[in-house]
């Protein structure tokens, strides 16, 4: 028996086997969850399909389009019925704005990072609520990073977007609670993922992050995924509007 037996969870944001979203999906599946994956476009589908045996569990969804989100969630509801949770692990900023000084950030780049990395959580939550996709109780979990609080080298516009994302978590938690939906964030430690490699000086970031863990070992996908499984389970019904750090203590220093 697992803590997620008979639960259906949507996972948004798997890019490859190293993705934190993939680690979350794996740990939730170990606990009995039925996982439904979304992908942005045909190119991303090719990557995700290598990790998923059943293509009926792959649904196209571009979070920069409200229409695409609505279409995806309608398809999911028609195919699988109501679901018990959504993992939002989506963020994007232009690579040239994730290096050097934040003074290089353009107006359009700032807006793009906010739209995809922060507003998309609101868009996903709004659509799921309007389409009555979520059960009661249900859980929404997003992925954030310590750069929302501290000026991490080169993280720049993404740090600002993550700060907005965390504010969204608090306001969504307040307003969705009456419908039995709790909203939380996991602040994951730095790992060598596709997203991290887009940050200028990412090798130094990973090295310093590992040195600042309490045991000098980087956090693992399984450790982050285990926390996600807990937040998706009914064991976490009292956890609402929080940012939970899963970074082996890096944020303490």
PDB file of C-alpha atoms in Angstrom:
ATOM      1  CA  UNK A   1       0.000   0.000   0.000  1.00  0.00           C
ATOM      2  CA  UNK A   2       1.313   3.420  -0.932  1.00  0.00           C
ATOM      3  CA  UNK A   3       0.333   6.870   0.317  1.00  0.00           C
ATOM      4  CA  UNK A   4      -0.915   7.763  -3.172  1.00  0.00           C
ATOM      5  CA  UNK A   5      -2.919   4.650  -3.993  1.00  0.00           C
ATOM      6  CA  UNK A   6      -5.918   5.433  -6.229  1.00  0.00           C
ATOM      7  CA  UNK A   7      -4.740   8.993  -6.865  1.00  0.00           C
ATOM      8  CA  UNK A   8      -4.278  10.536 -10.314  1.00  0.00           C
ATOM      9  CA  UNK A   9      -1.624  13.232 -10.629  1.00  0.00           C
ATOM     10  CA  UNK A  10      -0.781  15.528 -13.555  1.00  0.00           C
ATOM     11  CA  UNK A  11       2.939  16.239 -13.926  1.00  0.00           C
ATOM     12  CA  UNK A  12       3.821  19.284 -16.029  1.00  0.00           C
ATOM     13  CA  UNK A  13       7.418  20.016 -16.993  1.00  0.00           C
ATOM     14  CA  UNK A  14       9.296  16.783 -17.613  1.00  0.00           C
ATOM     15  CA  UNK A  15      12.087  17.478 -20.132  1.00  0.00           C
ATOM     16  CA  UNK A  16      14.310  14.415 -19.723  1.00  0.00           C
ATOM     17  CA  UNK A  17      15.342  11.770 -17.200  1.00  0.00           C
ATOM     18  CA  UNK A  18      17.241  14.345 -15.116  1.00  0.00           C
ATOM     19  CA  UNK A  19      14.252  16.650 -14.688  1.00  0.00           C
ATOM     20  CA  UNK A  20      13.055  17.280 -11.158  1.00  0.00           C
ATOM     21  CA  UNK A  21       9.533  16.716 -12.496  1.00  0.00           C
ATOM     22  CA  UNK A  22      10.637  13.253 -13.591  1.00  0.00           C
ATOM     23  CA  UNK A  23      11.975  12.516 -10.101  1.00  0.00           C
ATOM     24  CA  UNK A  24       8.648  13.615  -8.640  1.00  0.00           C
ATOM     25  CA  UNK A  25       6.726  11.414 -11.067  1.00  0.00           C
ATOM     26  CA  UNK A  26       8.860   8.383 -10.255  1.00  0.00           C
ATOM     27  CA  UNK A  27       8.495   8.711  -6.488  1.00  0.00           C
ATOM     28  CA  UNK A  28       4.755   9.339  -6.731  1.00  0.00           C
ATOM     29  CA  UNK A  29       4.345   6.280  -8.952  1.00  0.00           C
ATOM     30  CA  UNK A  30       6.212   4.211  -6.352  1.00  0.00           C
ATOM     31  CA  UNK A  31       3.582   5.318  -3.859  1.00  0.00           C
ATOM     32  CA  UNK A  32       0.750   4.126  -6.088  1.00  0.00           C
ATOM     33  CA  UNK A  33      -0.143   7.239  -8.085  1.00  0.00           C
ATOM     34  CA  UNK A  34      -1.367   7.134 -11.669  1.00  0.00           C
ATOM     35  CA  UNK A  35       0.712   9.741 -13.520  1.00  0.00           C
ATOM     36  CA  UNK A  36      -0.492  11.860 -16.449  1.00  0.00           C
ATOM     37  CA  UNK A  37       2.196  13.874 -18.249  1.00  0.00           C
ATOM     38  CA  UNK A  38       1.877  17.089 -20.224  1.00  0.00           C
ATOM     39  CA  UNK A  39       4.401  18.288 -22.799  1.00  0.00           C
ATOM     40  CA  UNK A  40       4.806  21.632 -24.547  1.00  0.00           C
ATOM     41  CA  UNK A  41       5.153  20.659 -28.208  1.00  0.00           C
ATOM     42  CA  UNK A  42       6.087  17.872 -30.627  1.00  0.00           C
ATOM     43  CA  UNK A  43       9.805  18.235 -29.905  1.00  0.00           C
ATOM     44  CA  UNK A  44       9.257  17.854 -26.166  1.00  0.00           C
ATOM     45  CA  UNK A  45       6.887  14.947 -26.728  1.00  0.00           C
ATOM     46  CA  UNK A  46       9.727  13.047 -28.357  1.00  0.00           C
ATOM     47  CA  UNK A  47      11.852  13.461 -25.223  1.00  0.00           C
ATOM     48  CA  UNK A  48       9.107  12.643 -22.748  1.00  0.00           C
ATOM     49  CA  UNK A  49       7.830   9.636 -24.697  1.00  0.00           C
ATOM     50  CA  UNK A  50      11.188   7.919 -24.106  1.00  0.00           C
ATOM     51  CA  UNK A  51      10.333   7.881 -20.402  1.00  0.00           C
ATOM     52  CA  UNK A  52       6.661   6.880 -20.630  1.00  0.00           C
ATOM     53  CA  UNK A  53       5.486   3.542 -21.985  1.00  0.00           C
ATOM     54  CA  UNK A  54       1.815   4.480 -22.386  1.00  0.00           C
ATOM     55  CA  UNK A  55       1.355   7.360 -24.858  1.00  0.00           C
ATOM     56  CA  UNK A  56      -2.268   7.795 -23.811  1.00  0.00           C
ATOM     57  CA  UNK A  57      -0.833   9.422 -20.688  1.00  0.00           C
ATOM     58  CA  UNK A  58       0.879  12.146 -22.722  1.00  0.00           C
ATOM     59  CA  UNK A  59      -1.153  15.320 -23.260  1.00  0.00           C
ATOM     60  CA  UNK A  60       0.018  18.394 -25.161  1.00  0.00           C
ATOM     61  CA  UNK A  61      -0.134  21.618 -23.156  1.00  0.00           C
ATOM     62  CA  UNK A  62       1.614  24.922 -23.777  1.00  0.00           C
ATOM     63  CA  UNK A  63       1.195  26.959 -20.583  1.00  0.00           C
ATOM     64  CA  UNK A  64       1.779  30.229 -22.440  1.00  0.00           C
ATOM     65  CA  UNK A  65      -1.660  29.716 -24.027  1.00  0.00           C
ATOM     66  CA  UNK A  66      -4.867  29.688 -21.987  1.00  0.00           C
ATOM     67  CA  UNK A  67      -6.588  27.870 -24.833  1.00  0.00           C
ATOM     68  CA  UNK A  68      -3.971  25.130 -24.803  1.00  0.00           C
ATOM     69  CA  UNK A  69      -4.308  24.688 -21.039  1.00  0.00           C
ATOM     70  CA  UNK A  70      -8.100  24.456 -21.280  1.00  0.00           C
ATOM     71  CA  UNK A  71      -7.910  21.970 -24.161  1.00  0.00           C
ATOM     72  CA  UNK A  72      -5.397  19.815 -22.293  1.00  0.00           C
ATOM     73  CA  UNK A  73      -7.407  19.745 -19.079  1.00  0.00           C
ATOM     74  CA  UNK A  74     -10.634  18.948 -20.930  1.00  0.00           C
ATOM     75  CA  UNK A  75      -8.872  16.045 -22.626  1.00  0.00           C
ATOM     76  CA  UNK A  76      -7.501  14.817 -19.317  1.00  0.00           C
ATOM     77  CA  UNK A  77     -10.904  14.997 -17.655  1.00  0.00           C
ATOM     78  CA  UNK A  78     -12.572  13.200 -20.564  1.00  0.00           C
ATOM     79  CA  UNK A  79      -9.913  10.496 -20.611  1.00  0.00           C
ATOM     80  CA  UNK A  80      -9.146  10.019 -16.913  1.00  0.00           C
ATOM     81  CA  UNK A  81     -11.875  11.788 -14.933  1.00  0.00           C
ATOM     82  CA  UNK A  82     -11.090  14.127 -12.080  1.00  0.00           C
ATOM     83  CA  UNK A  83      -7.554  14.204 -10.709  1.00  0.00           C
ATOM     84  CA  UNK A  84      -6.077  14.582  -7.242  1.00  0.00           C
ATOM     85  CA  UNK A  85      -3.159  16.851  -7.933  1.00  0.00           C
ATOM     86  CA  UNK A  86      -0.989  18.859 -10.298  1.00  0.00           C
ATOM     87  CA  UNK A  87       2.791  19.201 -10.213  1.00  0.00           C
ATOM     88  CA  UNK A  88       3.800  22.471 -11.901  1.00  0.00           C
ATOM     89  CA  UNK A  89       7.507  22.256 -12.745  1.00  0.00           C
ATOM     90  CA  UNK A  90       7.727  24.805 -15.533  1.00  0.00           C
ATOM     91  CA  UNK A  91      10.029  27.813 -15.879  1.00  0.00           C
ATOM     92  CA  UNK A  92      11.762  29.642 -18.700  1.00  0.00           C
ATOM     93  CA  UNK A  93      13.943  32.674 -19.306  1.00  0.00           C
ATOM     94  CA  UNK A  94      16.160  33.568 -22.230  1.00  0.00           C
ATOM     95  CA  UNK A  95      19.659  32.191 -21.786  1.00  0.00           C
ATOM     96  CA  UNK A  96      21.303  35.555 -22.483  1.00  0.00           C
ATOM     97  CA  UNK A  97      19.456  37.008 -19.494  1.00  0.00           C
ATOM     98  CA  UNK A  98      20.725  34.312 -17.134  1.00  0.00           C
ATOM     99  CA  UNK A  99      24.316  35.521 -17.105  1.00  0.00           C
ATOM    100  CA  UNK A 100      26.191  38.502 -15.727  1.00  0.00           C
ATOM    101  CA  UNK A 101      24.198  41.461 -14.489  1.00  0.00           C
ATOM    102  CA  UNK A 102      20.443  41.810 -14.135  1.00  0.00           C
ATOM    103  CA  UNK A 103      20.889  45.169 -15.868  1.00  0.00           C
ATOM    104  CA  UNK A 104      21.019  43.225 -19.130  1.00  0.00           C
ATOM    105  CA  UNK A 105      17.400  42.141 -18.692  1.00  0.00           C
ATOM    106  CA  UNK A 106      15.098  43.410 -21.424  1.00  0.00           C
ATOM    107  CA  UNK A 107      11.485  44.388 -20.948  1.00  0.00           C
ATOM    108  CA  UNK A 108      10.338  41.563 -23.220  1.00  0.00           C
ATOM    109  CA  UNK A 109      12.608  39.046 -21.521  1.00  0.00           C
ATOM    110  CA  UNK A 110      11.313  40.044 -18.103  1.00  0.00           C
ATOM    111  CA  UNK A 111       7.717  39.651 -19.263  1.00  0.00           C
ATOM    112  CA  UNK A 112       8.462  36.276 -20.848  1.00  0.00           C
ATOM    113  CA  UNK A 113      10.078  34.904 -17.686  1.00  0.00           C
ATOM    114  CA  UNK A 114       7.161  36.095 -15.568  1.00  0.00           C
ATOM    115  CA  UNK A 115       4.573  34.691 -17.971  1.00  0.00           C
ATOM    116  CA  UNK A 116       6.002  31.193 -18.306  1.00  0.00           C
ATOM    117  CA  UNK A 117       7.578  30.813 -14.859  1.00  0.00           C
ATOM    118  CA  UNK A 118       5.068  32.550 -12.583  1.00  0.00           C
ATOM    119  CA  UNK A 119       1.782  33.421 -14.265  1.00  0.00           C
ATOM    120  CA  UNK A 120       1.489  29.901 -15.674  1.00  0.00           C
ATOM    121  CA  UNK A 121       0.798  28.581 -12.154  1.00  0.00           C
ATOM    122  CA  UNK A 122      -2.178  30.945 -11.918  1.00  0.00           C
ATOM    123  CA  UNK A 123      -3.327  29.999 -15.416  1.00  0.00           C
ATOM    124  CA  UNK A 124      -3.134  26.277 -14.668  1.00  0.00           C
ATOM    125  CA  UNK A 125      -4.949  26.676 -11.339  1.00  0.00           C
ATOM    126  CA  UNK A 126      -7.668  28.859 -12.863  1.00  0.00           C
ATOM    127  CA  UNK A 127      -8.339  26.394 -15.650  1.00  0.00           C
ATOM    128  CA  UNK A 128      -8.374  23.367 -13.348  1.00  0.00           C
ATOM    129  CA  UNK A 129     -10.859  25.135 -11.074  1.00  0.00           C
ATOM    130  CA  UNK A 130     -13.116  26.384 -13.874  1.00  0.00           C
ATOM    131  CA  UNK A 131     -13.281  22.946 -15.480  1.00  0.00           C
ATOM    132  CA  UNK A 132     -13.864  21.226 -12.097  1.00  0.00           C
ATOM    133  CA  UNK A 133     -10.875  19.007 -12.771  1.00  0.00           C
ATOM    134  CA  UNK A 134      -9.702  18.655  -9.179  1.00  0.00           C
ATOM    135  CA  UNK A 135     -11.107  16.415  -6.487  1.00  0.00           C
ATOM    136  CA  UNK A 136     -11.639  17.512  -2.895  1.00  0.00           C
ATOM    137  CA  UNK A 137      -9.100  17.208  -1.354  1.00  0.00           C
ATOM    138  CA  UNK A 138      -6.483  17.934  -3.980  1.00  0.00           C
ATOM    139  CA  UNK A 139      -2.968  19.336  -4.063  1.00  0.00           C
ATOM    140  CA  UNK A 140      -1.035  21.660  -6.357  1.00  0.00           C
ATOM    141  CA  UNK A 141       2.762  21.728  -5.996  1.00  0.00           C
ATOM    142  CA  UNK A 142       5.164  23.997  -7.865  1.00  0.00           C
ATOM    143  CA  UNK A 143       8.963  24.066  -7.995  1.00  0.00           C
ATOM    144  CA  UNK A 144      10.956  27.087  -6.889  1.00  0.00           C
ATOM    145  CA  UNK A 145      14.536  27.895  -5.896  1.00  0.00           C
ATOM    146  CA  UNK A 146      16.496  29.808  -3.259  1.00  0.00           C
ATOM    147  CA  UNK A 147      17.268  32.517  -5.829  1.00  0.00           C
ATOM    148  CA  UNK A 148      13.818  33.929  -5.045  1.00  0.00           C
ATOM    149  CA  UNK A 149      15.248  35.221  -1.739  1.00  0.00           C
ATOM    150  CA  UNK A 150      18.951  35.744  -2.362  1.00  0.00           C
ATOM    151  CA  UNK A 151      20.801  37.378  -5.241  1.00  0.00           C
ATOM    152  CA  UNK A 152      22.317  34.225  -6.709  1.00  0.00           C
ATOM    153  CA  UNK A 153      24.984  34.974  -9.363  1.00  0.00           C
ATOM    154  CA  UNK A 154      23.495  35.038 -12.892  1.00  0.00           C
ATOM    155  CA  UNK A 155      20.065  33.803 -11.733  1.00  0.00           C
ATOM    156  CA  UNK A 156      18.789  37.335 -12.289  1.00  0.00           C
ATOM    157  CA  UNK A 157      15.368  37.536 -13.963  1.00  0.00           C
ATOM    158  CA  UNK A 158      14.547  33.967 -12.970  1.00  0.00           C
ATOM    159  CA  UNK A 159      15.053  34.837  -9.308  1.00  0.00           C
ATOM    160  CA  UNK A 160      12.521  37.639  -9.702  1.00  0.00           C
ATOM    161  CA  UNK A 161      10.103  35.247 -11.417  1.00  0.00           C
ATOM    162  CA  UNK A 162      10.502  32.677  -8.648  1.00  0.00           C
ATOM    163  CA  UNK A 163       9.733  35.346  -6.052  1.00  0.00           C
ATOM    164  CA  UNK A 164       6.503  36.095  -7.918  1.00  0.00           C
ATOM    165  CA  UNK A 165       5.783  32.367  -8.149  1.00  0.00           C
ATOM    166  CA  UNK A 166       6.057  31.991  -4.383  1.00  0.00           C
ATOM    167  CA  UNK A 167       3.710  34.944  -3.863  1.00  0.00           C
ATOM    168  CA  UNK A 168       1.270  33.248  -6.242  1.00  0.00           C
ATOM    169  CA  UNK A 169       1.424  30.134  -4.058  1.00  0.00           C
ATOM    170  CA  UNK A 170       0.320  32.082  -0.999  1.00  0.00           C
ATOM    171  CA  UNK A 171      -2.562  33.858  -2.722  1.00  0.00           C
ATOM    172  CA  UNK A 172      -3.735  30.706  -4.496  1.00  0.00           C
ATOM    173  CA  UNK A 173      -3.578  28.763  -1.233  1.00  0.00           C
ATOM    174  CA  UNK A 174      -5.809  31.369   0.374  1.00  0.00           C
ATOM    175  CA  UNK A 175      -8.384  31.391  -2.411  1.00  0.00           C
ATOM    176  CA  UNK A 176      -8.460  27.706  -3.349  1.00  0.00           C
ATOM    177  CA  UNK A 177      -8.572  26.381   0.181  1.00  0.00           C
ATOM    178  CA  UNK A 178     -12.346  26.659   0.400  1.00  0.00           C
ATOM    179  CA  UNK A 179     -12.565  24.187  -2.495  1.00  0.00           C
ATOM    180  CA  UNK A 180     -10.356  21.650  -0.768  1.00  0.00           C
ATOM    181  CA  UNK A 181      -7.279  22.454  -2.862  1.00  0.00           C
ATOM    182  CA  UNK A 182      -4.025  23.170  -1.061  1.00  0.00           C
ATOM    183  CA  UNK A 183      -1.144  24.885  -2.858  1.00  0.00           C
ATOM    184  CA  UNK A 184       2.522  24.638  -1.864  1.00  0.00           C
ATOM    185  CA  UNK A 185       6.010  24.975  -3.313  1.00  0.00           C
ATOM    186  CA  UNK A 186       9.174  22.920  -3.051  1.00  0.00           C
ATOM    187  CA  UNK A 187      12.395  24.931  -3.045  1.00  0.00           C
ATOM    188  CA  UNK A 188      14.749  22.356  -4.511  1.00  0.00           C
ATOM    189  CA  UNK A 189      18.512  22.409  -4.158  1.00  0.00           C
ATOM    190  CA  UNK A 190      20.657  23.048  -7.210  1.00  0.00           C
ATOM    191  CA  UNK A 191      21.055  19.963  -9.392  1.00  0.00           C
ATOM    192  CA  UNK A 192      22.486  19.329 -12.842  1.00  0.00           C
ATOM    193  CA  UNK A 193      19.284  19.592 -14.827  1.00  0.00           C
ATOM    194  CA  UNK A 194      18.604  21.038 -18.266  1.00  0.00           C
ATOM    195  CA  UNK A 195      17.303  24.199 -16.610  1.00  0.00           C
ATOM    196  CA  UNK A 196      20.413  24.716 -14.479  1.00  0.00           C
ATOM    197  CA  UNK A 197      22.802  24.320 -17.412  1.00  0.00           C
ATOM    198  CA  UNK A 198      21.217  27.401 -18.975  1.00  0.00           C
ATOM    199  CA  UNK A 199      22.512  29.603 -16.143  1.00  0.00           C
ATOM    200  CA  UNK A 200      25.839  31.349 -16.606  1.00  0.00           C
ATOM    201  CA  UNK A 201      28.517  29.819 -14.347  1.00  0.00           C
ATOM    202  CA  UNK A 202      26.271  26.894 -13.432  1.00  0.00           C
ATOM    203  CA  UNK A 203      29.260  24.668 -12.638  1.00  0.00           C
ATOM    204  CA  UNK A 204      30.318  27.054  -9.867  1.00  0.00           C
ATOM    205  CA  UNK A 205      26.725  27.252  -8.629  1.00  0.00           C
ATOM    206  CA  UNK A 206      26.504  23.465  -8.359  1.00  0.00           C
ATOM    207  CA  UNK A 207      29.899  23.249  -6.626  1.00  0.00           C
ATOM    208  CA  UNK A 208      29.117  25.922  -4.043  1.00  0.00           C
ATOM    209  CA  UNK A 209      25.658  24.470  -3.433  1.00  0.00           C
ATOM    210  CA  UNK A 210      27.101  21.034  -2.710  1.00  0.00           C
ATOM    211  CA  UNK A 211      29.726  22.505  -0.383  1.00  0.00           C
ATOM    212  CA  UNK A 212      26.980  24.216   1.635  1.00  0.00           C
ATOM    213  CA  UNK A 213      24.860  21.129   2.216  1.00  0.00           C
ATOM    214  CA  UNK A 214      25.031  19.790   5.751  1.00  0.00           C
ATOM    215  CA  UNK A 215      26.728  16.572   4.616  1.00  0.00           C
ATOM    216  CA  UNK A 216      28.562  17.844   1.496  1.00  0.00           C
ATOM    217  CA  UNK A 217      26.294  15.745  -0.706  1.00  0.00           C
ATOM    218  CA  UNK A 218      23.889  17.222  -3.216  1.00  0.00           C
ATOM    219  CA  UNK A 219      20.181  16.596  -2.864  1.00  0.00           C
ATOM    220  CA  UNK A 220      18.830  13.815  -5.094  1.00  0.00           C
ATOM    221  CA  UNK A 221      15.851  13.529  -7.402  1.00  0.00           C
ATOM    222  CA  UNK A 222      14.460  10.845  -5.104  1.00  0.00           C
ATOM    223  CA  UNK A 223      14.651  13.158  -2.075  1.00  0.00           C
ATOM    224  CA  UNK A 224      12.844  15.968  -3.874  1.00  0.00           C
ATOM    225  CA  UNK A 225      10.345  13.513  -5.336  1.00  0.00           C
ATOM    226  CA  UNK A 226       9.656  12.022  -1.918  1.00  0.00           C
ATOM    227  CA  UNK A 227       8.666  15.432  -0.575  1.00  0.00           C
ATOM    228  CA  UNK A 228       6.417  15.944  -3.591  1.00  0.00           C
ATOM    229  CA  UNK A 229       4.755  12.566  -2.932  1.00  0.00           C
ATOM    230  CA  UNK A 230       4.102  13.628   0.656  1.00  0.00           C
ATOM    231  CA  UNK A 231       2.591  16.949  -0.438  1.00  0.00           C
ATOM    232  CA  UNK A 232       0.323  15.128  -2.889  1.00  0.00           C
ATOM    233  CA  UNK A 233      -0.845  12.696  -0.221  1.00  0.00           C
ATOM    234  CA  UNK A 234      -3.593  13.127   2.354  1.00  0.00           C
ATOM    235  CA  UNK A 235      -0.870  13.131   5.017  1.00  0.00           C
ATOM    236  CA  UNK A 236      -0.211  16.772   4.067  1.00  0.00           C
ATOM    237  CA  UNK A 237      -3.726  18.217   4.290  1.00  0.00           C
ATOM    238  CA  UNK A 238      -2.552  20.624   7.003  1.00  0.00           C
ATOM    239  CA  UNK A 239       0.293  22.017   4.899  1.00  0.00           C
ATOM    240  CA  UNK A 240      -1.013  25.056   3.023  1.00  0.00           C
ATOM    241  CA  UNK A 241       0.727  27.945   1.263  1.00  0.00           C
ATOM    242  CA  UNK A 242       4.222  26.907   2.301  1.00  0.00           C
ATOM    243  CA  UNK A 243       7.624  26.806   0.647  1.00  0.00           C
ATOM    244  CA  UNK A 244       9.350  23.617   1.758  1.00  0.00           C
ATOM    245  CA  UNK A 245      13.122  23.512   1.310  1.00  0.00           C
ATOM    246  CA  UNK A 246      14.550  20.272  -0.021  1.00  0.00           C
ATOM    247  CA  UNK A 247      18.162  21.349  -0.470  1.00  0.00           C
ATOM    248  CA  UNK A 248      20.098  19.479   2.250  1.00  0.00           C
ATOM    249  CA  UNK A 249      20.312  22.660   4.325  1.00  0.00           C
ATOM    250  CA  UNK A 250      21.858  25.042   1.769  1.00  0.00           C
ATOM    251  CA  UNK A 251      19.338  27.729   2.669  1.00  0.00           C
ATOM    252  CA  UNK A 252      20.546  27.703   6.286  1.00  0.00           C
ATOM    253  CA  UNK A 253      23.917  29.233   5.460  1.00  0.00           C
TER     254      UNK A 253
END
